[in-house]
Structures are given as C-alpha cells and as structure tokens.
Tab-separated table of N, CA and C in Angstrom:
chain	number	residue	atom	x	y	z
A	21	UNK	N	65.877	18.285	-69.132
A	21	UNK	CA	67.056	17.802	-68.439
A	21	UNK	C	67.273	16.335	-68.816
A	22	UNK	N	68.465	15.874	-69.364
A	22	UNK	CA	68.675	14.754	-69.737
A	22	UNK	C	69.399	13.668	-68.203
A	23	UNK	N	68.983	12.464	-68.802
A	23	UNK	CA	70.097	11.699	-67.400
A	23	UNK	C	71.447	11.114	-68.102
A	24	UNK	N	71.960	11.075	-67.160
A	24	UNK	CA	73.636	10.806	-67.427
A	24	UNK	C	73.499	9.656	-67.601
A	25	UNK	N	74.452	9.041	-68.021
A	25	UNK	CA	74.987	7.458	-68.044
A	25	UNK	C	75.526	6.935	-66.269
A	26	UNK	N	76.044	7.537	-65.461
A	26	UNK	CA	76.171	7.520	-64.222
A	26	UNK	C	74.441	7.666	-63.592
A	27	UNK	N	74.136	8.266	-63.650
A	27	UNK	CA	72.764	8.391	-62.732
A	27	UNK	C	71.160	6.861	-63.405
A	28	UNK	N	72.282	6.467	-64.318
A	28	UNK	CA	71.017	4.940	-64.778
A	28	UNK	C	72.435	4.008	-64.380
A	29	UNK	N	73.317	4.654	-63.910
A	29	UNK	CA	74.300	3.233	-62.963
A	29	UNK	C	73.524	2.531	-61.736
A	30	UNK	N	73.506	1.552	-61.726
A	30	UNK	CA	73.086	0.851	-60.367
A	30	UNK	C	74.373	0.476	-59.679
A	31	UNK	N	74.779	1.209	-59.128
A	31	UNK	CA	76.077	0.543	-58.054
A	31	UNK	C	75.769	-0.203	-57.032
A	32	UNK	N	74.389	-0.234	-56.746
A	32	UNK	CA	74.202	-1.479	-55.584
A	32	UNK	C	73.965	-2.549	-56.697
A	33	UNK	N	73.482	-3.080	-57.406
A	33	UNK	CA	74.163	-4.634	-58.182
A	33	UNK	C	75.284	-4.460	-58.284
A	34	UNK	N	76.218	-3.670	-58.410
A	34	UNK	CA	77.622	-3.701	-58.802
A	34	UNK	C	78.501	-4.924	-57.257
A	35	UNK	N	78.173	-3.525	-56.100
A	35	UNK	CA	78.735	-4.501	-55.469
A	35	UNK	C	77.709	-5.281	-54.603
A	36	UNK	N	76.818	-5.955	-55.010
A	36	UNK	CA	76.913	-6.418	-53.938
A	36	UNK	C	77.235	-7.901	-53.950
A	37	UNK	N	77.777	-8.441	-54.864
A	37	UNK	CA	78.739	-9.796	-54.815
A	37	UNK	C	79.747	-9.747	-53.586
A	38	UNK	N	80.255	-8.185	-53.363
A	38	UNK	CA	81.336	-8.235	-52.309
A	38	UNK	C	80.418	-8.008	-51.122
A	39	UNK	N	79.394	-7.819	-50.668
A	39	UNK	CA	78.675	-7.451	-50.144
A	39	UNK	C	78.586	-9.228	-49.738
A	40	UNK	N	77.931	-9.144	-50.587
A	40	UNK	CA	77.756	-11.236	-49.969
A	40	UNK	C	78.602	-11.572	-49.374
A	41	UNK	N	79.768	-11.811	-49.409
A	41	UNK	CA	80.925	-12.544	-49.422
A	41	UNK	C	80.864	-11.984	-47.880
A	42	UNK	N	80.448	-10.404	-47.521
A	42	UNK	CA	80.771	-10.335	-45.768
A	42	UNK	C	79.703	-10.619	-45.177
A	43	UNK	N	78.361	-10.335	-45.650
A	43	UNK	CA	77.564	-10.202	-45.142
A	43	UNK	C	76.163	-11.517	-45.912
A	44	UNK	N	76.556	-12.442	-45.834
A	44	UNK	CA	75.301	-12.882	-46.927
A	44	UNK	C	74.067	-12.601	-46.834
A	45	UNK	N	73.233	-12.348	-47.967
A	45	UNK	CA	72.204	-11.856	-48.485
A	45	UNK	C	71.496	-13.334	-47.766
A	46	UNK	N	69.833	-13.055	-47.284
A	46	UNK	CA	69.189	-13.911	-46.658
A	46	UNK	C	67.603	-13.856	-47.300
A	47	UNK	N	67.279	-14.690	-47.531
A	47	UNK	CA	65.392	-15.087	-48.273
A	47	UNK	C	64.717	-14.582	-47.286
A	48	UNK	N	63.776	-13.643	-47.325
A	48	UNK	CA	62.664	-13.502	-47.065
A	48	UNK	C	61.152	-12.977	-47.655
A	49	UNK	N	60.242	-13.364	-47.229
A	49	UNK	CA	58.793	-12.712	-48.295
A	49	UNK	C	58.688	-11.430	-47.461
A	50	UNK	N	57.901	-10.619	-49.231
A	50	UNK	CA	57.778	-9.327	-48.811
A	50	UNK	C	56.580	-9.741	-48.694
A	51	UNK	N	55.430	-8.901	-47.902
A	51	UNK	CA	53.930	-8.739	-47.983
A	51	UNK	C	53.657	-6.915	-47.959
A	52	UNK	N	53.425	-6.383	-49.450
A	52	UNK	CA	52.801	-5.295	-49.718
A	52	UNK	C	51.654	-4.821	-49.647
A	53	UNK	N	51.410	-3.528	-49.225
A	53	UNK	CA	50.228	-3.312	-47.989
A	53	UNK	C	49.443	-2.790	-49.450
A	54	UNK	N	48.015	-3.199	-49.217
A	54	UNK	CA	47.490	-2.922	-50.804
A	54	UNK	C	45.790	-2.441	-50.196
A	55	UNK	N	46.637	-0.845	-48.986
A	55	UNK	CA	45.194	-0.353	-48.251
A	55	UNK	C	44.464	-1.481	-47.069
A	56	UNK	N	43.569	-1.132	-46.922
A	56	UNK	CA	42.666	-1.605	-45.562
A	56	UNK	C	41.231	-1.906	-46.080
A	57	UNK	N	40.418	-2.403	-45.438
A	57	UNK	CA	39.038	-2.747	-45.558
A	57	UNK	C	38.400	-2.408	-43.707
A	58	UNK	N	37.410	-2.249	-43.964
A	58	UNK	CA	36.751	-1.903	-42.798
A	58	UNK	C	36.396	-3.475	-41.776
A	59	UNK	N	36.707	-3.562	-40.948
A	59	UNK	CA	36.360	-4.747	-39.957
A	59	UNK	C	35.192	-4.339	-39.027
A	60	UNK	N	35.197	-5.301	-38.186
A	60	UNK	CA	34.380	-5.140	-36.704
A	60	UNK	C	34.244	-3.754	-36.151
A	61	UNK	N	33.174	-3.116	-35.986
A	61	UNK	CA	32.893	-1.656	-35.357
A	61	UNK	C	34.010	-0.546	-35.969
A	62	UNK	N	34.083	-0.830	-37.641
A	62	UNK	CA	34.544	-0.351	-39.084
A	62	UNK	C	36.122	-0.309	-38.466
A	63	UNK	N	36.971	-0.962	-37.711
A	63	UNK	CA	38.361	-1.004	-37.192
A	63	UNK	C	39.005	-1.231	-38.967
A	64	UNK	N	39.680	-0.565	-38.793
A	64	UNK	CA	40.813	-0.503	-40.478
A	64	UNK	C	41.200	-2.134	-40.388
A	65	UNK	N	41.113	-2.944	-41.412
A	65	UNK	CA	42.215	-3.857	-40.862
A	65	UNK	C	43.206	-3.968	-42.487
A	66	UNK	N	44.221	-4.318	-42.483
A	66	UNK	CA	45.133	-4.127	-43.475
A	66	UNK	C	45.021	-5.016	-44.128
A	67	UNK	N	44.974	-4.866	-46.005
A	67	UNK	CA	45.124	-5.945	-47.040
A	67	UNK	C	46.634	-6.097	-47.536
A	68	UNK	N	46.497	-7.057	-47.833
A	68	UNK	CA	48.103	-6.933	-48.435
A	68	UNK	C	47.728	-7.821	-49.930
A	69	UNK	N	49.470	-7.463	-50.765
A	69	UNK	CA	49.128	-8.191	-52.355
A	69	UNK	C	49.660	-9.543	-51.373
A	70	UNK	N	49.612	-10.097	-52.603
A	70	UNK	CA	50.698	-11.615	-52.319
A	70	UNK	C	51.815	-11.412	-51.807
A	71	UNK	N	52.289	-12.771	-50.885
A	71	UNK	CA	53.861	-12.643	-50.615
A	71	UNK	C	54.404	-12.800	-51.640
A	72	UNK	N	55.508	-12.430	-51.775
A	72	UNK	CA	56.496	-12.193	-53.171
A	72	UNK	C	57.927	-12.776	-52.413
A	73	UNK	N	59.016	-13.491	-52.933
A	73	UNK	CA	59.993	-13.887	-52.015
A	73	UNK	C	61.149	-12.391	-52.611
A	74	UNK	N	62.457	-12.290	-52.087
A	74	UNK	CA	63.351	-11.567	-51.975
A	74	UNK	C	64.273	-12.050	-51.340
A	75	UNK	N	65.410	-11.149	-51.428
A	75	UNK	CA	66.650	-11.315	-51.222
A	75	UNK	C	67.015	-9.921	-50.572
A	76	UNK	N	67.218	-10.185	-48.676
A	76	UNK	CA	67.374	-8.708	-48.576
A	76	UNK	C	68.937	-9.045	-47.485
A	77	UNK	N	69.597	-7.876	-47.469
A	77	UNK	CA	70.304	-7.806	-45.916
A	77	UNK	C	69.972	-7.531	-44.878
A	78	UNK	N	69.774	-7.788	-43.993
A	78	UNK	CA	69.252	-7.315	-42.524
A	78	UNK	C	70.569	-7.079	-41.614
A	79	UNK	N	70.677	-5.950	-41.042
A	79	UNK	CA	71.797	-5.335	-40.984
A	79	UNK	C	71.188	-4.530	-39.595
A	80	UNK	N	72.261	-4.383	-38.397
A	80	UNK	CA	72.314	-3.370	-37.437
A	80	UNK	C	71.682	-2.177	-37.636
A	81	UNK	N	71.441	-1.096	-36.990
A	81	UNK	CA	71.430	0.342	-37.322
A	81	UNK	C	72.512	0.797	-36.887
A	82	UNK	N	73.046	2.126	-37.747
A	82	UNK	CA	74.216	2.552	-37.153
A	82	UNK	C	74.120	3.793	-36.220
A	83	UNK	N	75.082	4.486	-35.855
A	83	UNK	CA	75.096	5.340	-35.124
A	83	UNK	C	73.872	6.473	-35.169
A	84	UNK	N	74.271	7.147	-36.591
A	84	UNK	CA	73.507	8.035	-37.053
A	84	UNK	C	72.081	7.424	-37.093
A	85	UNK	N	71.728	6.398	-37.775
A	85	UNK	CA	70.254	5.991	-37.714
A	85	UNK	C	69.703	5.740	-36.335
A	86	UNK	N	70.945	5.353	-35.485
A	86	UNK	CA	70.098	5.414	-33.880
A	86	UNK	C	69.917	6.735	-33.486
A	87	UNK	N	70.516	7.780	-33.836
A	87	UNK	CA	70.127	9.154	-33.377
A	87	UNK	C	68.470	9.563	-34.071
A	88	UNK	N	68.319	9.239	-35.164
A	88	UNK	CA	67.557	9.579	-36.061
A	88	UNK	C	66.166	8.949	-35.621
A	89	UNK	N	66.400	7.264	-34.994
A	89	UNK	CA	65.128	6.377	-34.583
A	89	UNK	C	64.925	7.470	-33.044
A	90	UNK	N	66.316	8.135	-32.224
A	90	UNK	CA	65.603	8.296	-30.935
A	90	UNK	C	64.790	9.259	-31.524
A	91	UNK	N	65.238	10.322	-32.148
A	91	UNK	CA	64.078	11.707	-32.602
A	91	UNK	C	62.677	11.160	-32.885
A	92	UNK	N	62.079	10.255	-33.465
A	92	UNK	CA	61.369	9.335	-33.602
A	92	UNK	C	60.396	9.134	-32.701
A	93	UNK	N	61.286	8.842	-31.420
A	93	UNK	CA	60.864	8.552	-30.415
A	93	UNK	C	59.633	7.044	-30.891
A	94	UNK	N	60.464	6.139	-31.435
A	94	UNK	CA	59.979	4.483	-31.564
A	94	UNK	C	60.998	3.660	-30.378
A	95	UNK	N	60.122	3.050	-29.639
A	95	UNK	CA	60.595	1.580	-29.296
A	95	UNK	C	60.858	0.174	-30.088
A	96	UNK	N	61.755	0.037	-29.308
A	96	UNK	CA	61.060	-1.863	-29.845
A	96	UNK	C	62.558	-2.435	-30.534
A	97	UNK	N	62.574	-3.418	-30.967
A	97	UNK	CA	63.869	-4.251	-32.086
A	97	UNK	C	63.612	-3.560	-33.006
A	98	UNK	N	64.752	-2.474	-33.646
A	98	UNK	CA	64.855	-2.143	-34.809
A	98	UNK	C	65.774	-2.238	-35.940
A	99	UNK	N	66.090	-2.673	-36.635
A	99	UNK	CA	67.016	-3.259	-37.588
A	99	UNK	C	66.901	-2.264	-39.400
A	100	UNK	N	68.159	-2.526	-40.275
A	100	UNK	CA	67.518	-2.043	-40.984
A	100	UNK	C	68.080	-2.745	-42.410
A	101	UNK	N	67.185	-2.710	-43.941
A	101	UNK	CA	67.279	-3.807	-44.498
A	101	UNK	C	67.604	-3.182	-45.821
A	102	UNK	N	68.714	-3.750	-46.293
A	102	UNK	CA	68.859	-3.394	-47.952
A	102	UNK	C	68.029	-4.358	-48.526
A	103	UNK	N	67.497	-3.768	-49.701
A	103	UNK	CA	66.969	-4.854	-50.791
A	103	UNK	C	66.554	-4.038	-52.050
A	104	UNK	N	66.716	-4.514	-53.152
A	104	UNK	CA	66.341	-4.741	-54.234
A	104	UNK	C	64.774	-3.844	-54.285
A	105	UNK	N	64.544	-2.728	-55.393
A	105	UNK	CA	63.098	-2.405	-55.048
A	105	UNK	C	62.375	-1.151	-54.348
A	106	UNK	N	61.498	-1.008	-54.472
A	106	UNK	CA	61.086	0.227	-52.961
A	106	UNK	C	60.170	0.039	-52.783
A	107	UNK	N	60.023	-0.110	-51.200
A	107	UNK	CA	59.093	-0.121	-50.097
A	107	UNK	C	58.795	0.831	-49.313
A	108	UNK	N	57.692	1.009	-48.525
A	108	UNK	CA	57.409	1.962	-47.646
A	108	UNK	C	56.461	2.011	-46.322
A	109	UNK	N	56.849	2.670	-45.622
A	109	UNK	CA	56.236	3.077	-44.358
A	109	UNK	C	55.178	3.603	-44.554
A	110	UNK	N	54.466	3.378	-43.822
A	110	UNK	CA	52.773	3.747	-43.544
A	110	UNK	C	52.535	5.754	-44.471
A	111	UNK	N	52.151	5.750	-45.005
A	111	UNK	CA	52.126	7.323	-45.275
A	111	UNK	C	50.511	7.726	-46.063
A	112	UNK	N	49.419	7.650	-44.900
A	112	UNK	CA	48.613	8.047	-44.615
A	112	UNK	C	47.614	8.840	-45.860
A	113	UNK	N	48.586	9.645	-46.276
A	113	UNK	CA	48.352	10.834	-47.380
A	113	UNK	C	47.835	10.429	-48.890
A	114	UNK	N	48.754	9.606	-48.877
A	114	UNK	CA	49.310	8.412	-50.394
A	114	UNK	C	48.659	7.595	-50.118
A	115	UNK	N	47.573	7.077	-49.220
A	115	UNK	CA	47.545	5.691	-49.026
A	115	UNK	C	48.518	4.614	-49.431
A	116	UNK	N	49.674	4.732	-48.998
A	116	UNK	CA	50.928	3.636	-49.364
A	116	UNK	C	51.707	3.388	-48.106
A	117	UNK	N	52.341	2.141	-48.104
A	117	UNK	CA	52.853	1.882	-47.426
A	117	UNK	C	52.274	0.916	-46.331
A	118	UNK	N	52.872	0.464	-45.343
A	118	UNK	CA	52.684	-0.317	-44.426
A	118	UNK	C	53.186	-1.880	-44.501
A	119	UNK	N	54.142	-1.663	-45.389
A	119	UNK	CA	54.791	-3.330	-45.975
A	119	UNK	C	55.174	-4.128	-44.934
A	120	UNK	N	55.269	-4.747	-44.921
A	120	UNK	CA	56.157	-6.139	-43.977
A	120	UNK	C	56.643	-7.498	-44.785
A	121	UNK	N	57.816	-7.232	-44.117
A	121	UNK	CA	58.652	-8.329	-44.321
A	121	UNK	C	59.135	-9.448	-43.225
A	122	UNK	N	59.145	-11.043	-44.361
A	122	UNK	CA	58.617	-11.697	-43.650
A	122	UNK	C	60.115	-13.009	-43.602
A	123	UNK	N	60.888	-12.837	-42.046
A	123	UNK	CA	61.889	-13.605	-41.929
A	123	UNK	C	62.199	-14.753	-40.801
A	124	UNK	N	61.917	-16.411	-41.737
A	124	UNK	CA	61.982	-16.923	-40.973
A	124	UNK	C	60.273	-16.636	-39.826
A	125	UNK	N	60.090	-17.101	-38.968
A	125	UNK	CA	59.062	-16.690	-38.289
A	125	UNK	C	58.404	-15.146	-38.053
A	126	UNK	N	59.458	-14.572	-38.027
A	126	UNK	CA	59.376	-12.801	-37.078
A	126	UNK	C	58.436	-12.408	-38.631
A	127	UNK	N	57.533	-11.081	-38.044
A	127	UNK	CA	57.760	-10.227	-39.150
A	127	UNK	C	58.086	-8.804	-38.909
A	128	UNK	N	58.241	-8.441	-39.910
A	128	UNK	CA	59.159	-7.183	-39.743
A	128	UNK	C	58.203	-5.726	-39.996
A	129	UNK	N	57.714	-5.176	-39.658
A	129	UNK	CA	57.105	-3.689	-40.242
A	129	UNK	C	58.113	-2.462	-41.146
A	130	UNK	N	57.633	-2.402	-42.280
A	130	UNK	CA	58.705	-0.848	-42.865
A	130	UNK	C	58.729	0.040	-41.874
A	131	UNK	N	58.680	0.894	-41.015
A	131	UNK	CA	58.850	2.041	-40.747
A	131	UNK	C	58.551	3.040	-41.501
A	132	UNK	N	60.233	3.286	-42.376
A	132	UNK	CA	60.555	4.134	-43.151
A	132	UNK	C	61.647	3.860	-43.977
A	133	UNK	N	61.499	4.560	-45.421
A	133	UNK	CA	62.406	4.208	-45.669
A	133	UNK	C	64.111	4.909	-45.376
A	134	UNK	N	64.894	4.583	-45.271
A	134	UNK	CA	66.053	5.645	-44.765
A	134	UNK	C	66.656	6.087	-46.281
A	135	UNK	N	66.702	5.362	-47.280
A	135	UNK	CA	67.153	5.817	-48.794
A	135	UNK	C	67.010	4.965	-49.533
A	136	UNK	N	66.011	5.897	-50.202
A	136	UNK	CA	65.274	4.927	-51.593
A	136	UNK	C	65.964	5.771	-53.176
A	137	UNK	N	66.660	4.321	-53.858
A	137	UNK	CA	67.300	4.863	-55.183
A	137	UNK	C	66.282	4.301	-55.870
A	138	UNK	N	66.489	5.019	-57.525
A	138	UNK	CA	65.466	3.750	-58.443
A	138	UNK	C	65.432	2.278	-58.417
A	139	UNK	N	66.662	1.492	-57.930
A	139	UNK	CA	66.405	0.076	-58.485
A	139	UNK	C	66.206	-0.603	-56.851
A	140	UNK	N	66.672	0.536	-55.485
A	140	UNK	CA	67.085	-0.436	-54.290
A	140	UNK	C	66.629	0.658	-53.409
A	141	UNK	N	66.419	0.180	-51.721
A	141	UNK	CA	66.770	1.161	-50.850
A	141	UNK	C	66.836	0.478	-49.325
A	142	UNK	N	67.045	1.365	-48.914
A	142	UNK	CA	67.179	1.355	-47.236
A	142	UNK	C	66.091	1.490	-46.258
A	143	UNK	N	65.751	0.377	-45.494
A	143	UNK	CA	64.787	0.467	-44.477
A	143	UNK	C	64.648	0.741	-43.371
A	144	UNK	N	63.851	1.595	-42.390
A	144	UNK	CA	63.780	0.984	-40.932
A	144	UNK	C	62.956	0.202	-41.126
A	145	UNK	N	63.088	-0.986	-40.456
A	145	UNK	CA	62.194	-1.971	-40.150
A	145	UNK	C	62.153	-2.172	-38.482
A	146	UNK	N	60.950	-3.155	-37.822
A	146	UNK	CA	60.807	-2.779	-36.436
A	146	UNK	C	59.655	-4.471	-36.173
A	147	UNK	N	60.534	-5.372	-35.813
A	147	UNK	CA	60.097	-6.170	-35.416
A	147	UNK	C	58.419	-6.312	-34.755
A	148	UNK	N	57.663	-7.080	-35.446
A	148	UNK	CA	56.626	-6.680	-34.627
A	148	UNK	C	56.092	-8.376	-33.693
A	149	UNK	N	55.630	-7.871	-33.074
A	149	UNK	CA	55.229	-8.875	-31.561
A	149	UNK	C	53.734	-9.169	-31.855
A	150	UNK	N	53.536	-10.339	-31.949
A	150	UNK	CA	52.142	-11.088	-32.066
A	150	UNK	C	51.551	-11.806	-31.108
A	151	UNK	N	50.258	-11.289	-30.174
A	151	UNK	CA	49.623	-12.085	-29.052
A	151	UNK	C	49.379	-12.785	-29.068
C-alpha cells in the first residue's frame, strides 16, 4: 500500500499561523516519562528524559470531550493541548507514557491522548496539585 501525497500533508503547520493570530501558541517544557525506578519500600517513583521546551495551545475541552472525560469518571482541572509531536498517557502495557507538561508554575499530567497524527496531536491533560 503506497501513501498519498495528501496523507504526508501536515495541515496542522498549515494552519496554524491562523491559529495564532486567535489563539496564541504559549512556551512550555515537556518532561517525558522514561519508566520508574524503585524507591522507599520498592514505591515506583517516575524518571523522566530532560525538559525539552515547546510550543503548545492549551485550550478548553469541548462538549464532546467533556462527555468522554465524564465516562472516565476523572476529576480535577482538565484542559486539553495541541502540540507539535506525540505524547502519552500512562499505558502500563508499553511501559510509555506518563508525560507532563510544564506551564509557567502548574504542571500538567497527559492523561490521554484524544488524537495523535504523525507530526502533532491532541491531549487530555489534568492539572496536577503538589503538597
């Protein structure tokens, strides 16, 4: 099966110049989850690579993704983030995932992703709270 000239299109670089212009694109570091090491009474605790900086949108959830977070059944600030790339939510199986992103003070946890293309995708992300 060959690929089209449309399916190696990136239409998210295309627009997102107009994308800026409503919504501007905002700096934040990613921190990629790179597995766990064993801690205190062997508790998982999470490694990550280096922060890496980016350029993401942080954006509302919409209707449909709030139906989708209640099935979920997650609490908490949830938001969700275009960017450049693919990231991922905790997925156990793969050992992958567990990224956070890092804005301004807050950081952010992946969730999931809501749609991942080759060059970009869509996040839940879910504010997380530090004691």
């Amino acid at each position: 099966m060959s690929i089209t000239r449309w399916e190696k299109l990136n239409l998210h670089r295309i627009v997102k110049p107009a994308i800026n212009r409503v919504n501007p694109f905002i700096s934040a570091l990613v921190r990629r989850s790179d597995g766990f090491t064993n801690g205190e009474g062997r508790k998982q605790v999470p490694k990550y690579l280096p922060d890496a900086p980016v350029t993401i949108q942080l954006q509302p959830l919409s209707a449909g993704d709030l139906k989708h977070v209640d099935g979920l059944n997650i609490s908490g600030l949830l938001k969700s983030i275009h960017v450049d790339g693919n990231f991922y939510g905790v997925n156990r199986e793969k050992v992958l995932g567990g990224d956070l992103f890092i804005i301004g003070s807050e950081e952010w946890l992946v969730i999931e992703p809501l749609e991942l293309w080759p060059d970009w995708c869509r996040l839940l992300v879910q504010l997380q709270v530090t004691p």
